[in-house]
mmCIF file of C-alpha atoms in Angstrom:
data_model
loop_
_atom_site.group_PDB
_atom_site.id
_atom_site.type_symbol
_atom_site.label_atom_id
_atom_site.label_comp_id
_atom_site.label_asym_id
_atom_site.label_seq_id
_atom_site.Cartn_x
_atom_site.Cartn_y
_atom_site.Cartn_z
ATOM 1 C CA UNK A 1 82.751 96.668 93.935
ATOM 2 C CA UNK A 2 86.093 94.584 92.868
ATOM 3 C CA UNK A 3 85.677 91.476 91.166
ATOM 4 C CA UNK A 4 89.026 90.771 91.398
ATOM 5 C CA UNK A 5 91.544 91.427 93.949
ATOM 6 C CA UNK A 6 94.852 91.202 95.126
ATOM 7 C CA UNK A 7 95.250 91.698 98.739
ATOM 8 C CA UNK A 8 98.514 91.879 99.134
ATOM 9 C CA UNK A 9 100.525 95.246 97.724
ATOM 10 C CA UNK A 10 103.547 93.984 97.726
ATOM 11 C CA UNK A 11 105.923 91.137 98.305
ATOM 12 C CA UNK A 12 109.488 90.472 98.891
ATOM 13 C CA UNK A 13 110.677 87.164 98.242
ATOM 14 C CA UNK A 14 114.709 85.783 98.540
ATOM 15 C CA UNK A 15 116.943 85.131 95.171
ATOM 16 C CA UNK A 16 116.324 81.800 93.864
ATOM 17 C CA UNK A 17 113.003 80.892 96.386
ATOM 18 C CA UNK A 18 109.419 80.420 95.437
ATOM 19 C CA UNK A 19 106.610 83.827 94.765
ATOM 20 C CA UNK A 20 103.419 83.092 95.009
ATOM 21 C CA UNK A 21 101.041 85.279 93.953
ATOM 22 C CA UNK A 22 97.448 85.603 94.762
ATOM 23 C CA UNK A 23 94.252 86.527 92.792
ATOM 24 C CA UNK A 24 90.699 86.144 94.249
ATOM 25 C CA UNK A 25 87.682 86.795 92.271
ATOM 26 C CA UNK A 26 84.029 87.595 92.917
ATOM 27 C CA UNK A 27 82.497 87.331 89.636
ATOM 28 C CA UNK A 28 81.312 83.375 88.939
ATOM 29 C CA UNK A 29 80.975 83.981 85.045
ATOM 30 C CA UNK A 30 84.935 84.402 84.708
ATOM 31 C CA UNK A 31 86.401 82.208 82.486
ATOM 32 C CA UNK A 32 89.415 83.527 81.627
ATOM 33 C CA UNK A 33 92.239 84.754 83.906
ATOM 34 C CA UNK A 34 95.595 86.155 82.630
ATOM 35 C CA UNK A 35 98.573 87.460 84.655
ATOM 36 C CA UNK A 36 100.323 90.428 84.038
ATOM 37 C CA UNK A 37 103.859 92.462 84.449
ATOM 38 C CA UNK A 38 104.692 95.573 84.512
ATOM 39 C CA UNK A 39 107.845 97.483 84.882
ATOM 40 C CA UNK A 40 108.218 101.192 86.004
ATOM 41 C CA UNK A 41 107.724 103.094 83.307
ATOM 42 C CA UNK A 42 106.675 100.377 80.538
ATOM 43 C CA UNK A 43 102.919 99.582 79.891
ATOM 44 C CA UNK A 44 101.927 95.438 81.587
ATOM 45 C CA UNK A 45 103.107 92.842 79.477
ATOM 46 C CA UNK A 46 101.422 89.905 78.680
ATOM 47 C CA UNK A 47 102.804 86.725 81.369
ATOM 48 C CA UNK A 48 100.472 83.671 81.635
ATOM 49 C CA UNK A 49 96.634 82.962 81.184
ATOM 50 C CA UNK A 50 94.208 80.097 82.258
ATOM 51 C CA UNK A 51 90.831 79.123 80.805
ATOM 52 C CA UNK A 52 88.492 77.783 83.187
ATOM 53 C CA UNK A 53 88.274 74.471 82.007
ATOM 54 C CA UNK A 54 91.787 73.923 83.248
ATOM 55 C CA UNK A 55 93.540 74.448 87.075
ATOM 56 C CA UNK A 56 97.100 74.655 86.027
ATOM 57 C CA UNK A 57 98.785 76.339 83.544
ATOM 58 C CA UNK A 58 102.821 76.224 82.609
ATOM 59 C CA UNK A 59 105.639 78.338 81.181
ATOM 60 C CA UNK A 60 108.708 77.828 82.268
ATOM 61 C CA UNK A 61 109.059 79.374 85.007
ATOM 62 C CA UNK A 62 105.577 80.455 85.629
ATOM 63 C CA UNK A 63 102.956 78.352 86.984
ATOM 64 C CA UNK A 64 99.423 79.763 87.540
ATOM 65 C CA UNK A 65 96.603 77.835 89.313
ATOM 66 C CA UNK A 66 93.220 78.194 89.109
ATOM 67 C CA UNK A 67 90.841 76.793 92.157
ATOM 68 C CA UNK A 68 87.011 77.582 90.690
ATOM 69 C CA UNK A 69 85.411 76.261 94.042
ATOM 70 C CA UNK A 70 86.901 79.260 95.760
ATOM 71 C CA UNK A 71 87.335 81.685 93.257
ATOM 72 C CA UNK A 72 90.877 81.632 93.682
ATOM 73 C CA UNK A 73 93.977 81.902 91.033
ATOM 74 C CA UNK A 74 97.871 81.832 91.943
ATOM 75 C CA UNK A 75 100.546 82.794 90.360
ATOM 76 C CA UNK A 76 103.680 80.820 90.860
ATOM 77 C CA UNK A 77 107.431 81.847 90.027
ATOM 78 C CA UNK A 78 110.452 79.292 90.335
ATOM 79 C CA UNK A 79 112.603 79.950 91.164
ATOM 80 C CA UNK A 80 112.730 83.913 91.536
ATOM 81 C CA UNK A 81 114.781 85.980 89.681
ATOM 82 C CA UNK A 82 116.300 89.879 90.193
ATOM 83 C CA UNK A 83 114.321 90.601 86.885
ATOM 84 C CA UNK A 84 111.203 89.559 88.017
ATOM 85 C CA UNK A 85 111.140 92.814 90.604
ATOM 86 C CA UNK A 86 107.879 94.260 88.843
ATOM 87 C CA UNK A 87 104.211 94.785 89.828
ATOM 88 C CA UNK A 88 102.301 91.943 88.925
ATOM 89 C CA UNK A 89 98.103 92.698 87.333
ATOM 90 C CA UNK A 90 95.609 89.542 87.515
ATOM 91 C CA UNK A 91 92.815 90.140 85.084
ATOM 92 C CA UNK A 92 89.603 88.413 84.083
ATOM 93 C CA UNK A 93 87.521 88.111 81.133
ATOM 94 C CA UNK A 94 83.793 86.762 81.125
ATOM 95 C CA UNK A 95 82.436 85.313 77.950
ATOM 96 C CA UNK A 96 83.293 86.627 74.192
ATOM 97 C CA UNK A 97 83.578 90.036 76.044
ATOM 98 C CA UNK A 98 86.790 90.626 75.607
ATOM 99 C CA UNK A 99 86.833 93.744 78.420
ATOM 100 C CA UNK A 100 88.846 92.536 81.729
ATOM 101 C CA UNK A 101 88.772 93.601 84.603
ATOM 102 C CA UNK A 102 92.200 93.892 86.149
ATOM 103 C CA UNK A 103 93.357 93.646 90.276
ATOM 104 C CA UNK A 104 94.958 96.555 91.323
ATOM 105 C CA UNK A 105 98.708 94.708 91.259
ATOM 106 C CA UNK A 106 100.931 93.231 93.714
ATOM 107 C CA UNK A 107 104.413 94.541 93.748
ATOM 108 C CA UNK A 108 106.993 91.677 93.794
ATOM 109 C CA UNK A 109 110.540 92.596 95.174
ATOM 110 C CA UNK A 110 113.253 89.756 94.685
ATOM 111 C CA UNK A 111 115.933 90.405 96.995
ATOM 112 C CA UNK A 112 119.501 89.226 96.514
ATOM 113 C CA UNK B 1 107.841 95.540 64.438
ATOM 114 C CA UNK B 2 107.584 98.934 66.216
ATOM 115 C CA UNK B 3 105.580 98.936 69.334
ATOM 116 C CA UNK B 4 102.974 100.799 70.489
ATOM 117 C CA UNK B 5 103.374 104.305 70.907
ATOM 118 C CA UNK B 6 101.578 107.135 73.273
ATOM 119 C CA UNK B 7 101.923 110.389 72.735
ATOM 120 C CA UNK B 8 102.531 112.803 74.849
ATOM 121 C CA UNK B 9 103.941 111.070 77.671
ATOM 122 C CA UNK B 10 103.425 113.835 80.212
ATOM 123 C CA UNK B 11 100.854 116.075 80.722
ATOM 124 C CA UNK B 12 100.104 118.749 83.249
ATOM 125 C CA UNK B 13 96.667 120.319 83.151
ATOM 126 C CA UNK B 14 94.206 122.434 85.251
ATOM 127 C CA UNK B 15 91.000 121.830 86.712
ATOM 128 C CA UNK B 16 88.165 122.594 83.872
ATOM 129 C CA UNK B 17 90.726 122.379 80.485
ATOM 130 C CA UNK B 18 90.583 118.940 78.251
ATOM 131 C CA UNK B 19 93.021 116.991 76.879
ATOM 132 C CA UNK B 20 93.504 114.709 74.103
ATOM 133 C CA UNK B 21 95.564 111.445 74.393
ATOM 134 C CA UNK B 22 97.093 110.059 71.423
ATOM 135 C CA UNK B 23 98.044 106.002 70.716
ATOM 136 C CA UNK B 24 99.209 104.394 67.907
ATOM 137 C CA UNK B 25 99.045 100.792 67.704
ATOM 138 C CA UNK B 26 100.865 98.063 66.189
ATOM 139 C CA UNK B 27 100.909 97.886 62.896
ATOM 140 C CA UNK B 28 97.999 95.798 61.415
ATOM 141 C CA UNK B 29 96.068 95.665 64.837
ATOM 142 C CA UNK B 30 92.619 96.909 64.295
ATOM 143 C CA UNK B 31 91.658 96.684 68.206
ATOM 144 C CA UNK B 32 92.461 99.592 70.759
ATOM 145 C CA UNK B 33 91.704 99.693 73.919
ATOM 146 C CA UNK B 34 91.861 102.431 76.598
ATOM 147 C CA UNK B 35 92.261 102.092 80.437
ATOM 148 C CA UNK B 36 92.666 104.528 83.503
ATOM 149 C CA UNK B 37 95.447 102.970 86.020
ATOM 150 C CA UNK B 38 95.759 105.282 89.211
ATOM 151 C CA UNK B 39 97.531 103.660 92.523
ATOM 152 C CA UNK B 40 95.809 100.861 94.525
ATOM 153 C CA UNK B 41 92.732 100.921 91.494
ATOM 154 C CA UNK B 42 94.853 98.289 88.871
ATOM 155 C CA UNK B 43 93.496 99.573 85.488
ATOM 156 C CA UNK B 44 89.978 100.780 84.978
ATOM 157 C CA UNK B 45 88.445 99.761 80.858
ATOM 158 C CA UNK B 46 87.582 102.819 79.466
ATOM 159 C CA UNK B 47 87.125 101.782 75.659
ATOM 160 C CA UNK B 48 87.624 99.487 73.151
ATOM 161 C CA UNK B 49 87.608 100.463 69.202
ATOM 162 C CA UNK B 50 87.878 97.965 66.583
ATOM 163 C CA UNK B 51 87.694 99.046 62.797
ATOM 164 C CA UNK B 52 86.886 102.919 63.719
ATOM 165 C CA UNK B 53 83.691 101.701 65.735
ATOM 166 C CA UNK B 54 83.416 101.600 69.687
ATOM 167 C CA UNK B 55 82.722 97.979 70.563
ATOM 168 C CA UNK B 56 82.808 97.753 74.321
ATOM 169 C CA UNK B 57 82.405 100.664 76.614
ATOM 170 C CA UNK B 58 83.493 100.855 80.405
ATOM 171 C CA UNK B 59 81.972 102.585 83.584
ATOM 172 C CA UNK B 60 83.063 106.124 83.027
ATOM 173 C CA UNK B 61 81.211 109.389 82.562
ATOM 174 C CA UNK B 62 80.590 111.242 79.179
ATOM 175 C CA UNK B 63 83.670 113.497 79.743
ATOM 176 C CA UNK B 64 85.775 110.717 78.318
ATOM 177 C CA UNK B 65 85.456 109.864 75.001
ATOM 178 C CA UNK B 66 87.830 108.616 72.035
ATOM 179 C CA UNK B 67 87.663 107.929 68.247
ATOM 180 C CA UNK B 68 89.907 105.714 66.326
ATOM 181 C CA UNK B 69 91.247 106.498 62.799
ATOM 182 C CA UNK B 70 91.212 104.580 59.203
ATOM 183 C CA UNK B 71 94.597 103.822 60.124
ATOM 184 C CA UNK B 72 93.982 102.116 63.148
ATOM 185 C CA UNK B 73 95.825 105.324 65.551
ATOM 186 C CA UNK B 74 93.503 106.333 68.578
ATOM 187 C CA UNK B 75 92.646 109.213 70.419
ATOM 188 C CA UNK B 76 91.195 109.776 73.659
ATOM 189 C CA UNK B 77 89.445 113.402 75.140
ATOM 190 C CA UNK B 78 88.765 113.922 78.456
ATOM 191 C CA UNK B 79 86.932 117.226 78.639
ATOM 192 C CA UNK B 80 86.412 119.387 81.597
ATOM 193 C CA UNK B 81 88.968 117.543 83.627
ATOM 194 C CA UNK B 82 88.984 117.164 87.425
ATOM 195 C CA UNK B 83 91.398 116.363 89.847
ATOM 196 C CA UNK B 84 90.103 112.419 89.952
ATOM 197 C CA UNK B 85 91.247 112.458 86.109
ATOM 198 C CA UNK B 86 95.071 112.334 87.221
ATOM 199 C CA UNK B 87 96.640 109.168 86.378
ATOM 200 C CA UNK B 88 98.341 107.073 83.690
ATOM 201 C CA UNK B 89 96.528 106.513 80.959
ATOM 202 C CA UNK B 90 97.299 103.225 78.649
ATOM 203 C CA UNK B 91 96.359 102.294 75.357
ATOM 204 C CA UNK B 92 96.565 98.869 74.437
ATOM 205 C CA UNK B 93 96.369 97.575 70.747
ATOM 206 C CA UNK B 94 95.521 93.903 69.415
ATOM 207 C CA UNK B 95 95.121 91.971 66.120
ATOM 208 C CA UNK B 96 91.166 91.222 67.011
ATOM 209 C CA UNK B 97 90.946 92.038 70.530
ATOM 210 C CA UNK B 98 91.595 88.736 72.376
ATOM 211 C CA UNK B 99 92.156 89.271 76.036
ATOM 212 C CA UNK B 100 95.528 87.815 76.141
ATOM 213 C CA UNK B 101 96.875 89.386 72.631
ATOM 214 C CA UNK B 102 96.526 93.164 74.335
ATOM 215 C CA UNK B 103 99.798 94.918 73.877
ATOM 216 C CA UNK B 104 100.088 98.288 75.844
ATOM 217 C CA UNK B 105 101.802 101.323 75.292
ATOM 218 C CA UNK B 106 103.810 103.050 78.073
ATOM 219 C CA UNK B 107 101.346 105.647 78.882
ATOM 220 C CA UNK B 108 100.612 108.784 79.303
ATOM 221 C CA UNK B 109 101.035 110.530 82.403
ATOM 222 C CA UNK B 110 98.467 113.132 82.978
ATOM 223 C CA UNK B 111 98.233 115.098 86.133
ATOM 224 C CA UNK B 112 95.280 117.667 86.755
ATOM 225 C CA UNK B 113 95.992 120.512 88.723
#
């Protein structure tokens, strides 16, 4: 059973336009949701993370929302960027247990 | 500060051997975690060690099992591998274990003949 997924493998997305990126989850004790990059042949990096007390989180260019009504988070890039080509990992946490439980990626292509 | 490392970085095996993974973390990060990444699955927990001691444990069978060092530097073991065991494994190594203070390695590549 995934808790949290990412329906969409992949997504291509012009130079200089909006990616959204989408996260649903199952679990209702989540309460802390982090994004993820990862470039071929690199281990994820650490992007953006929201605790559930909150519904928007910022960093520059990176914009994650979280709706808890419908177990929903959303990552937004703006505007997109050639070096943002990467797959993307949403992840989850529960509690003081720090183990999360990751999506199985979207893979963003920026075109030029 | 030198990041983390994995050793090796490619592995072939057959059907039956084991294998042991090695990580080495960041220096003075006593957390190291462990996860299984194979296509359209994200990355599977395996385990997390903090101070030489397992302290969270994920949903895999006995075959796979690690150990971390006085030094901090991880191993991982997967005995009697199958076919299901290829993938890319990734260590990841934090100051106390916070979820968004994981730092990963680039992985090793292990495919199971």
């Amino acid at each position: 059973d995934q808790q949290v997924k990412q329906n969409s493998p992949s997504l291509s997305v012009q130079e200089g336009r909006i990616s959204i990126l989408n996260c649903d989850y199952t679990n209702s004790m989540f309460d802390y949701f982090l994004w993820y990059k990862k470039y071929p042949a690199e281990g994820p990096t650490f992007l953006i993370s929201i605790s559930s007390i909150k519904d928007k989180n910022e960093d520059g260019r990176f914009t994650v929302f979280l709706n808890k009504s419908a177990k929903h988070l959303s990552l937004h890039i703006v505007p997109s960027q050639p070096g943002d080509s990467a797959v993307y990992f949403c992840a989850a946490s529960a509690g003081s247990n720090y183990q999360l439980i990751w999506g199985a990626g979207t893979k963003l292509i920026i075109k030029p | 500060k030198a990041g983390v490392t994995q050793t090796p970085r490619y592995l072939i095996k057959t059907r039956g051997q084991q294998v042991t993974l090695s990580c080495s973390p960041i220096s003075g990060h006593r957390s190291v975690s462990w996860y299984q990444q194979t296509p359209g699955q994200g990355l599977q927990f395996l385990f997390e060690y903090f101070s030489e001691t397992q302290r969270n444990k994920g949903n895999f069978p006995g075959r796979f099992s690690g150990r971390q060092f006085s030094n901090s530097r991880s191993e991982m073991n997967v005995s009697t591998l199958e076919l299901g065991d290829s993938a890319l494994y990734l260590c990841a190594s934090s100051w106390a274990g916070g979820p968004d203070t994981q730092y990963f390695g680039p992985g090793t590549r292990l495919t199971v003949l």
